[in-house]
Coordinates of C-alpha atoms in Angstrom, one line a residue:
X1 CA 0.0 -12.2 -29.0
X2 CA -0.1 -9.0 -26.9
X3 CA -2.6 -7.1 -28.8
X4 CA -0.5 -4.2 -29.6
X5 CA -1.4 -2.7 -33.3
X6 CA 0.2 -0.7 -35.4
X7 CA -2.0 2.1 -34.8
X8 CA -1.0 2.2 -31.0
X9 CA 2.5 3.1 -32.0
X10 CA 1.9 5.3 -34.6
X11 CA 3.3 8.6 -33.9
X12 CA 5.7 7.2 -31.2
X13 CA 9.0 8.7 -30.7
X14 CA 12.1 7.5 -32.3
X15 CA 14.6 5.4 -30.3
X16 CA 16.8 8.4 -29.8
X17 CA 14.3 10.6 -28.5
X18 CA 12.7 7.8 -26.3
X19 CA 16.0 6.6 -24.8
X20 CA 17.5 10.2 -23.9
X21 CA 15.7 10.5 -20.5
X22 CA 16.3 6.9 -19.5
X23 CA 20.2 7.5 -20.0
X24 CA 19.8 10.7 -18.1
X25 CA 18.4 8.8 -15.2
X26 CA 20.9 6.1 -15.6
X27 CA 23.7 8.4 -15.3
X28 CA 22.9 9.1 -11.6
X29 CA 25.4 6.8 -9.6
X30 CA 22.6 6.1 -7.3
X31 CA 20.5 4.5 -10.1
X32 CA 19.4 0.8 -9.9
X33 CA 18.2 -1.0 -13.1
X34 CA 15.7 -3.5 -12.0
X35 CA 13.7 -5.9 -14.1
X36 CA 12.4 -9.5 -14.0
X37 CA 15.1 -11.4 -16.0
X38 CA 17.4 -8.4 -16.0
X39 CA 19.8 -9.5 -18.4
X40 CA 17.3 -9.8 -21.1
X41 CA 15.8 -6.3 -20.6
X42 CA 19.5 -4.7 -19.7
X43 CA 20.4 -6.1 -23.6
X44 CA 17.8 -4.0 -25.2
X45 CA 18.8 -0.9 -23.1
X46 CA 22.6 -1.6 -23.9
X47 CA 21.7 -2.0 -27.6
X48 CA 20.1 1.5 -27.5
X49 CA 23.0 3.3 -25.6
X50 CA 25.3 1.8 -28.2
X51 CA 23.2 3.1 -30.8
X52 CA 22.7 6.4 -29.2
X53 CA 26.3 7.4 -28.8
X54 CA 28.3 4.1 -28.1
X55 CA 28.7 4.6 -24.2
X56 CA 27.4 1.9 -22.1
X57 CA 26.7 3.0 -18.4
X58 CA 27.9 0.7 -15.6
X59 CA 24.7 0.7 -13.6
X60 CA 23.7 -1.6 -10.7
X61 CA 21.4 -4.2 -12.0
X62 CA 18.7 -6.1 -9.7
X63 CA 16.8 -9.0 -10.9
X64 CA 13.6 -9.8 -9.3
X65 CA 13.5 -13.2 -10.9
X66 CA 16.8 -14.3 -9.4
X67 CA 15.8 -12.7 -5.9
X68 CA 12.6 -14.8 -6.2
X69 CA 14.3 -18.1 -6.6
X70 CA 16.1 -17.4 -3.6
X71 CA 13.4 -15.8 -1.4
X72 CA 10.4 -17.8 -2.9
X73 CA 11.9 -21.3 -2.5
X74 CA 8.6 -23.0 -2.1
X75 CA 7.6 -21.7 -6.0
X76 CA 8.3 -24.1 -8.8
X77 CA 8.1 -21.2 -11.4
X78 CA 9.6 -17.9 -11.3
X79 CA 8.1 -16.1 -14.3
X80 CA 6.5 -12.7 -13.7
X81 CA 3.0 -13.8 -13.9
X82 CA 3.9 -16.8 -11.2
X83 CA 5.6 -14.6 -8.9
X84 CA 3.1 -11.8 -9.4
X85 CA 0.0 -14.4 -8.7
X86 CA 2.0 -15.6 -5.5
X87 CA 2.7 -12.0 -4.3
X88 CA -0.8 -11.3 -4.9
X89 CA -0.1 -8.7 -7.6
X90 CA -2.4 -7.9 -10.4
X91 CA -0.9 -7.1 -13.9
X92 CA -2.7 -4.5 -15.6
X93 CA -1.8 -5.4 -19.0
X94 CA 0.3 -8.3 -19.2
X95 CA 3.4 -8.0 -21.6
X96 CA 2.7 -4.6 -21.9
X97 CA 5.8 -2.2 -20.8
X98 CA 4.1 -0.2 -18.0
X99 CA 1.8 -3.2 -17.1
X100 CA 4.9 -5.4 -16.2
X101 CA 6.9 -2.5 -15.0
X102 CA 4.5 -1.7 -12.4
X103 CA 3.9 -5.3 -11.3
X104 CA 7.6 -5.7 -11.1
X105 CA 8.0 -2.8 -9.0
X106 CA 5.1 -4.1 -6.5
X107 CA 6.8 -7.5 -6.4
X108 CA 10.3 -5.9 -5.9
X109 CA 8.8 -3.9 -2.8
X110 CA 7.8 -7.4 -1.3
X111 CA 10.9 -8.9 -2.1
X112 CA 12.8 -6.1 -0.6
X113 CA 10.4 -6.7 3.0
X114 CA 11.3 -10.3 2.9
X115 CA 15.0 -9.8 2.4
X116 CA 15.0 -7.6 5.2
X117 CA 12.6 -9.6 7.6
X118 CA 13.9 -13.2 6.7
X119 CA 17.7 -12.6 5.8
X120 CA 18.7 -9.3 7.7
X121 CA 19.3 -7.2 4.6
X122 CA 20.3 -3.9 5.5
X123 CA 21.8 -2.2 2.4
X124 CA 21.3 -2.4 -1.5
X125 CA 24.7 -4.3 -1.6
X126 CA 23.2 -7.0 0.5
X127 CA 20.0 -7.1 -1.9
X128 CA 22.6 -7.4 -5.0
X129 CA 24.8 -10.0 -3.3
X130 CA 21.6 -12.1 -2.3
X131 CA 20.5 -12.8 -5.9
X132 CA 23.9 -14.7 -6.5
X133 CA 23.8 -16.6 -3.2
X134 CA 24.2 -20.6 -3.7
X135 CA 21.2 -22.5 -2.0
X136 CA 22.5 -25.5 -0.1
X137 CA 21.0 -27.6 2.8
X138 CA 22.8 -28.1 6.1
X139 CA 22.7 -31.2 8.4
X140 CA 21.3 -28.6 11.2
X141 CA 18.6 -27.5 9.0
X142 CA 17.7 -30.9 8.0
X143 CA 17.7 -31.8 11.9
X144 CA 15.5 -28.9 12.6
X145 CA 13.0 -29.7 10.0
X146 CA 12.6 -33.1 11.4
X147 CA 12.2 -31.9 14.9
X148 CA 9.5 -29.6 13.8
X149 CA 7.9 -31.9 11.7
X150 CA 4.7 -32.7 13.7
X151 CA 3.8 -28.9 13.6
X152 CA 4.9 -28.3 9.7
X153 CA 2.3 -31.3 8.9
X154 CA -0.6 -29.7 10.8
X155 CA -0.3 -26.1 9.2
X156 CA -3.3 -25.2 7.4
X157 CA -3.4 -23.5 4.1
X158 CA -5.2 -20.5 5.4
X159 CA -4.3 -17.1 6.0
X160 CA -3.2 -15.9 9.6
X161 CA -0.4 -15.4 11.9
X162 CA 2.3 -17.7 13.2
X163 CA 4.6 -17.9 16.3
X164 CA 8.0 -19.1 16.8
X165 CA 8.6 -20.1 20.3
X166 CA 11.4 -21.3 22.2
X167 CA 11.9 -24.2 24.6
X168 CA 10.3 -22.0 27.5
X169 CA 7.4 -21.2 25.0
X170 CA 8.6 -17.3 24.5
X171 CA 7.8 -15.6 21.4
X172 CA 10.9 -15.6 19.3
X173 CA 9.2 -14.2 16.0
X174 CA 5.6 -13.1 14.9
X175 CA 4.8 -13.3 11.4
X176 CA 1.6 -13.1 9.1
X177 CA 0.8 -15.2 5.7
X178 CA -1.8 -15.8 3.1
X179 CA -1.0 -19.4 3.4
X180 CA 0.4 -20.5 7.0
X181 CA 1.6 -24.0 5.4
X182 CA 3.2 -22.5 2.8
X183 CA 4.9 -19.6 4.6
X184 CA 6.2 -21.3 7.8
X185 CA 7.6 -24.4 5.6
X186 CA 9.8 -21.9 3.5
X187 CA 12.0 -21.5 6.7
X188 CA 12.5 -25.5 6.9
X189 CA 12.8 -26.0 2.9
X190 CA 15.1 -28.5 1.5
X191 CA 17.2 -26.0 0.3
X192 CA 16.9 -23.1 2.9
X193 CA 18.4 -19.6 2.3
X194 CA 18.8 -17.6 5.3
X195 CA 20.6 -14.6 6.8
X196 CA 22.6 -14.8 10.0
X197 CA 20.0 -13.5 12.0
X198 CA 17.1 -15.8 10.9
X199 CA 20.0 -18.9 10.9
X200 CA 20.4 -18.0 14.5
X201 CA 16.7 -17.7 15.5
X202 CA 16.0 -21.3 13.9
X203 CA 18.4 -22.7 16.3
X204 CA 16.4 -21.8 19.4
X205 CA 12.7 -22.6 17.8
X206 CA 11.2 -25.5 19.7
X207 CA 7.5 -24.9 19.1
X208 CA 5.1 -23.3 16.8
X209 CA 1.6 -21.8 17.3
X210 CA -0.7 -20.2 14.8
X211 CA -4.0 -18.5 14.7
X212 CA -6.1 -18.3 11.3
X213 CA -7.9 -15.3 10.3
X214 CA -10.7 -14.9 7.7
X215 CA -8.4 -13.0 5.3
X216 CA -5.0 -11.6 4.8
X217 CA -6.2 -8.3 5.9
X218 CA -6.9 -9.8 9.0
X219 CA -3.8 -11.4 9.4
X220 CA -1.8 -8.3 8.7
X221 CA -4.0 -6.4 11.7
X222 CA -3.5 -9.3 14.2
X223 CA 0.4 -9.4 13.4
X224 CA 0.7 -5.6 13.7
X225 CA -1.2 -5.7 17.3
X226 CA 1.1 -8.7 18.4
X227 CA 4.3 -7.7 17.5
X228 CA 3.9 -4.3 19.1
X229 CA 2.4 -6.1 22.1
X230 CA 4.6 -9.1 22.6
X231 CA 7.9 -7.3 21.3
X232 CA 9.4 -10.5 19.9
X233 CA 13.4 -10.6 20.0
X234 CA 13.7 -11.5 16.1
X235 CA 11.3 -9.0 14.9
X236 CA 13.3 -6.1 13.5
X237 CA 10.5 -4.1 12.0
X238 CA 7.1 -2.8 13.2
X239 CA 7.7 -3.0 17.2
X240 CA 6.8 0.7 17.3
X241 CA 3.8 2.4 16.2
X242 CA 4.6 4.9 13.7
X243 CA 1.9 7.6 13.4
X244 CA 1.1 8.4 9.7
X245 CA 0.8 11.7 8.5
X246 CA -2.6 13.8 7.7
X247 CA -3.5 16.7 6.3
X248 CA -5.9 18.8 8.6
X249 CA -8.2 21.5 7.5
X250 CA -8.6 23.6 11.0
X251 CA -11.8 24.5 12.6
X252 CA -11.8 28.3 12.6
X253 CA -13.0 31.3 11.0
X254 CA -10.1 31.6 8.3
X255 CA -9.3 27.6 8.0
X256 CA -5.7 26.5 7.6
X257 CA -4.2 23.5 5.9
X258 CA -1.5 21.7 7.8
X259 CA 0.2 18.5 8.3
X260 CA -0.4 16.5 11.5
X261 CA 0.4 13.0 12.7
X262 CA -2.8 12.7 14.5
X263 CA -6.7 12.5 14.2
X264 CA -8.9 14.3 16.9
X265 CA -12.8 14.8 17.2
X266 CA -11.7 18.8 17.4
X267 CA -14.1 19.7 14.8
X268 CA -11.4 20.0 12.0
X269 CA -11.3 17.6 8.9
X270 CA -8.5 15.3 8.8
X271 CA -7.5 13.6 5.3
X272 CA -5.0 10.6 4.8
X273 CA -3.4 8.5 6.0
X274 CA 0.1 9.3 4.1
X275 CA 2.6 7.2 4.4
X276 CA 5.1 9.7 3.8
X277 CA 5.3 13.1 5.8
X278 CA 7.6 14.7 2.9
X279 CA 4.5 13.8 0.1
X280 CA 2.0 15.2 2.6
X281 CA 4.0 18.2 3.1
X282 CA 4.8 18.7 -0.5
X283 CA 1.1 18.1 -1.1
X284 CA 0.1 20.8 1.6
X285 CA 2.2 23.2 0.1
X286 CA 0.7 22.7 -3.3
X287 CA -2.9 23.1 -2.2
X288 CA -2.2 26.2 -0.3
X289 CA -0.5 27.8 -3.4
X290 CA -3.2 26.7 -5.8
X291 CA -6.2 27.8 -3.7
X292 CA -4.4 30.7 -1.9
X293 CA -4.8 29.4 1.5
X294 CA -3.1 31.1 4.2
X295 CA 0.1 29.2 6.0
X296 CA 0.4 31.8 9.0
X297 CA -0.1 30.5 12.4
X298 CA -3.0 31.3 14.9
X299 CA -6.3 33.0 14.3
X300 CA -6.9 36.0 12.1
X301 CA -8.5 39.2 13.1
X302 CA -8.6 41.0 9.5
X303 CA -8.0 44.9 9.7
X304 CA -8.0 47.0 6.7
X305 CA -4.8 48.9 8.3
X306 CA -3.0 45.4 8.5
X307 CA 0.1 45.1 6.2
X308 CA 0.1 41.9 4.1
X309 CA 2.9 39.6 4.3
X310 CA 5.4 38.2 2.0
X311 CA 3.0 35.4 0.9
X312 CA 0.6 38.1 -0.4
X313 CA 3.3 39.8 -2.7
X314 CA 4.4 36.6 -4.4
X315 CA 0.6 35.7 -5.0
X316 CA 0.5 32.8 -2.8
X317 CA -2.2 34.2 -0.6
X318 CA -5.0 37.1 -1.1
X319 CA -4.2 38.8 2.1
X320 CA -7.6 38.2 4.1
X321 CA -5.8 39.6 7.2
X322 CA -5.9 42.8 5.6
X323 CA -9.4 42.6 4.2
X324 CA -8.2 42.2 0.6
X325 CA -10.1 38.9 0.3
X326 CA -13.8 38.6 2.1
X327 CA -14.2 35.9 4.5
X328 CA -16.9 34.4 2.4
X329 CA -14.4 34.3 -0.7
X330 CA -11.8 32.7 1.5
X331 CA -14.3 30.0 2.6
X332 CA -15.3 29.4 -0.8
X333 CA -11.3 28.7 -1.8
X334 CA -11.4 26.1 1.4
X335 CA -14.4 24.4 0.4
X336 CA -12.8 24.1 -3.3
X337 CA -9.6 23.0 -1.7
X338 CA -11.5 20.3 0.4
X339 CA -13.8 18.9 -2.6
X340 CA -10.7 18.6 -4.8
X341 CA -8.6 17.0 -1.8
X342 CA -11.3 14.2 -1.6
X343 CA -11.7 13.9 -5.3
X344 CA -8.7 11.5 -6.6
X345 CA -9.6 11.9 -10.3
X346 CA -10.3 15.6 -10.6
X347 CA -8.9 17.7 -7.7
X348 CA -5.5 17.2 -5.9
X349 CA -4.6 14.5 -8.3
X350 CA -5.3 16.9 -11.5
X351 CA -2.8 19.2 -10.2
X352 CA -0.3 16.6 -9.5
X353 CA -0.5 15.3 -12.9
X354 CA -0.1 18.8 -14.4
X355 CA 3.0 19.7 -12.2
X356 CA 4.5 16.1 -13.0
X357 CA 4.2 16.9 -16.8
X358 CA 5.6 20.2 -16.5
X359 CA 8.6 18.9 -14.8
X360 CA 9.1 16.0 -17.3
X361 CA 8.9 18.4 -20.2
X362 CA 11.9 20.4 -18.7
X363 CA 13.4 16.9 -18.1
X364 CA 13.5 17.4 -14.4
X365 CA 12.9 13.4 -13.8
X366 CA 13.7 13.3 -10.4
X367 CA 11.3 16.2 -9.3
X368 CA 8.7 14.8 -11.7
X369 CA 9.1 11.2 -9.5
X370 CA 8.4 13.0 -6.3
X371 CA 5.1 14.4 -7.7
X372 CA 4.2 10.9 -9.3
X373 CA 4.7 9.7 -5.7
X374 CA 2.4 12.2 -4.3
X375 CA -0.2 11.3 -7.2
X376 CA 0.0 7.6 -5.7
X377 CA -0.2 8.6 -2.4
X378 CA -3.5 10.6 -3.1
X379 CA -5.0 7.5 -4.7
X380 CA -3.6 5.0 -2.1
X381 CA -5.2 7.1 0.9
X382 CA -8.7 7.2 -1.0
X383 CA -10.2 4.2 1.2
X384 CA -14.0 5.3 0.2
X385 CA -13.3 5.4 -3.7
X386 CA -15.7 8.1 -4.4
X387 CA -16.0 11.5 -5.5
X388 CA -17.9 13.2 -2.3
X389 CA -15.4 14.9 -0.1
X390 CA -14.9 12.5 2.8
X391 CA -12.5 13.1 5.5
X392 CA -11.6 10.7 8.2
X393 CA -14.1 11.3 10.6
X394 CA -16.9 11.0 7.9
X395 CA -15.7 7.5 6.8
X396 CA -18.6 5.2 7.7
X397 CA -18.0 2.0 5.7
X398 CA -18.5 -1.7 5.7
X399 CA -16.0 -3.4 4.1
X400 CA -16.5 -7.3 2.9
X401 CA -13.6 -9.7 1.9
X402 CA -14.1 -12.9 0.6
X403 CA -12.3 -15.6 2.8
X404 CA -10.7 -18.9 1.3
X405 CA -14.0 -20.4 1.2
X406 CA -15.5 -17.6 -1.1
X407 CA -18.6 -19.2 -1.8
X408 CA -19.6 -19.4 2.0
X409 CA -18.1 -16.7 3.9
X410 CA -16.5 -13.2 4.0
X411 CA -14.8 -11.2 6.7
X412 CA -16.6 -8.1 7.6
X413 CA -15.0 -4.8 8.8
X414 CA -17.3 -2.3 10.0
X415 CA -15.5 1.3 10.0
X416 CA -17.0 4.1 12.1
X417 CA -15.9 7.7 11.9
X418 CA -12.9 6.1 10.8
X419 CA -12.4 3.7 13.5
X420 CA -12.3 0.1 13.0
X421 CA -15.3 -1.2 15.4
X422 CA -16.3 -4.6 14.3
X423 CA -14.4 -7.6 12.5
X424 CA -15.8 -10.9 12.2
X425 CA -16.5 -13.7 9.5
X426 CA -19.9 -13.7 8.4
X427 CA -21.8 -16.3 6.3
X428 CA -23.1 -15.4 2.9
X429 CA -25.9 -17.9 2.8
X430 CA -27.6 -17.7 6.0
X431 CA -29.9 -14.9 7.4
X432 CA -28.6 -11.5 7.6
X433 CA -31.3 -10.1 10.0
X434 CA -29.0 -10.3 13.3
X435 CA -25.9 -8.9 11.1
X436 CA -27.9 -6.0 10.0
X437 CA -29.3 -5.3 13.4
X438 CA -25.6 -5.4 14.9
X439 CA -24.4 -2.9 12.1
X440 CA -27.3 -0.5 12.7
X441 CA -26.5 -0.3 16.5
X442 CA -22.8 0.6 15.5
X443 CA -24.0 3.3 13.1
X444 CA -26.8 4.7 15.0
X445 CA -24.9 5.3 18.1
X446 CA -22.8 8.2 18.6
X447 CA -19.4 8.0 17.1
X448 CA -16.6 7.8 19.9
X449 CA -15.0 11.0 21.0
X450 CA -11.4 11.8 21.6
X451 CA -8.1 11.6 19.8
X452 CA -7.5 8.4 18.0
X453 CA -5.2 6.1 19.7
X454 CA -2.0 4.4 18.4
X455 CA -3.6 1.2 17.5
X456 CA -6.6 3.0 15.7
X457 CA -4.1 5.0 13.6
X458 CA -2.3 1.9 12.9
X459 CA -5.5 -0.2 11.7
X460 CA -6.6 2.9 9.4
X461 CA -3.0 2.9 8.0
X462 CA -2.9 -1.0 7.4
X463 CA -6.4 -1.1 6.1
X464 CA -6.0 1.9 3.5
X465 CA -2.9 0.6 2.6
X466 CA -4.3 -3.2 2.0
X467 CA -7.7 -1.9 0.2
X468 CA -5.7 0.2 -2.2
X469 CA -3.6 -2.9 -3.4
X470 CA -6.7 -5.0 -3.6
X471 CA -9.5 -2.8 -4.3
X472 CA -10.9 -5.2 -6.9
X473 CA -11.1 -8.1 -4.3
X474 CA -13.1 -6.2 -1.6
X475 CA -16.7 -5.2 -1.6
X476 CA -17.0 -1.4 0.1
X477 CA -20.3 0.0 1.5
X478 CA -20.8 3.7 2.1
X479 CA -23.3 3.1 5.0
X480 CA -26.7 4.6 5.1
X481 CA -28.4 3.4 7.9
X482 CA -32.0 3.6 6.5
X483 CA -30.8 1.6 3.5
X484 CA -28.3 -0.7 5.5
X485 CA -30.5 -4.0 4.9
X486 CA -30.5 -3.5 1.1
X487 CA -26.8 -2.5 1.1
X488 CA -25.7 -5.4 2.9
X489 CA -27.9 -7.9 0.5
X490 CA -26.4 -6.1 -2.7
X491 CA -22.8 -6.5 -1.3
X492 CA -23.5 -10.2 -0.4
X493 CA -24.8 -10.7 -4.0
X494 CA -21.7 -9.0 -5.4
X495 CA -19.2 -11.4 -3.5
X496 CA -21.3 -14.3 -4.6
X497 CA -20.9 -13.0 -8.3
X498 CA -17.1 -12.5 -7.7
X499 CA -16.8 -16.2 -6.7
X500 CA -18.8 -17.2 -9.6
X501 CA -16.3 -15.7 -12.1
X502 CA -13.3 -17.2 -13.5
X503 CA -10.0 -15.4 -13.0
X504 CA -9.1 -13.4 -16.2
X505 CA -6.9 -14.3 -18.6
X506 CA -3.3 -13.5 -18.4
X507 CA -3.7 -11.7 -21.8
X508 CA -6.7 -9.8 -20.5
X509 CA -6.4 -6.9 -22.8
X510 CA -7.4 -9.2 -25.8
X511 CA -11.0 -9.3 -26.3
X512 CA -12.5 -12.6 -25.7
X513 CA -15.1 -11.9 -28.8
X514 CA -14.4 -10.3 -32.0
X515 CA -17.2 -7.9 -32.1
X516 CA -16.3 -6.9 -35.5
X517 CA -17.0 -10.6 -37.1
X518 CA -20.6 -10.0 -36.9

């Protein structure tokens, strides 16, 4: 059924060998065992523990199926495939260990976010308790649903942003949704499940307003701007701009690689954004060591009589300050680092893979996990999906994403030198002459000068993260002004082709046609 053959598992480790690192991780008192239908999966791990030594660890367990039943009350089915589809999570290899694991992890992140936003969950204990909370409807909930019925009946099944308003039409809460109708109605379900914060907010809701967007990405961008502008009382997160981290290659004779939280048009190159500054700093140190880049502050004035610092003696730097490395050789190292940083398959990612494998062999699994996270960050930040070194300022892209009416329209995002400069819904069947002319004007004009604003950094962060998770659903054009007409025509043709394709089977790893039968 799953397509797994004897050949695939030939040479696989025996159970004792395979379960040892799992037990090592679970011995950590902070460990949490997460699964979709956790009782079923834990039964296998428990059995392996018994056979391995007879000791069963008392590990905190979290069930994404139970959480989904309480957080996604509008869903009829809560198997992994249904929940993943609802959360817009693709499963690479359904019913395979890693495919299901990665899908469960992604679903968990969304469930945690929803538990925080909708139920005021603050600790792991809150999350564990939430999966066992009974669902009951109070008379107050039923009355509130009746009061707001005119709004609930008009909500469209489209992506957008919704606003909960008080009797004086003050904004209480701003949220985004892939489907406004489905999301807003979950607050007023027949068997609602809400924490104290949401329950308190519901008492004051007298009006509901919404604004549709072409795509979920449009909703994310609008929601972020609205929360930061309006500062709604009941929005706990996203009220402040938090600058993401970037790796910066400085513009000087002997460039340095450093971690910063801004992007500027100062001649330096910026790569990112990274969600975690810790990961960015770890990657920075790794790149400095791998390519012998200096980590000292300020400009260099090399002199043969200079004394190399400690970094030289531990072979982390080749001491260009003491003329032990030529300017040309140093710049060659910088160019190699730049190229590898921007190549998610062969460069920095390759280094992270090697280091992660070394730590795993040493059974230093927690340290290996840090490098795994760094690898994911590198892959996540590459909005352009190419192997050509492209810094933030070199990023000239047109991103097209099909709307709900995927046969007729798409939402277009024009990114010029890393800044979002155009966002609109365009038709896929009409003339593209005016569109191409507008885009040509955008990319022929000189890029905006100066440091990126908080809004621009936030837009870059949101778009990069969303495109990483939904890269199969978007068409990304690397803009060449002289070929822009052909590029837009090809992008539209690709979107039409995607719309015509049927969604893949749940068992997509099984060939649809048996080539060996011929």
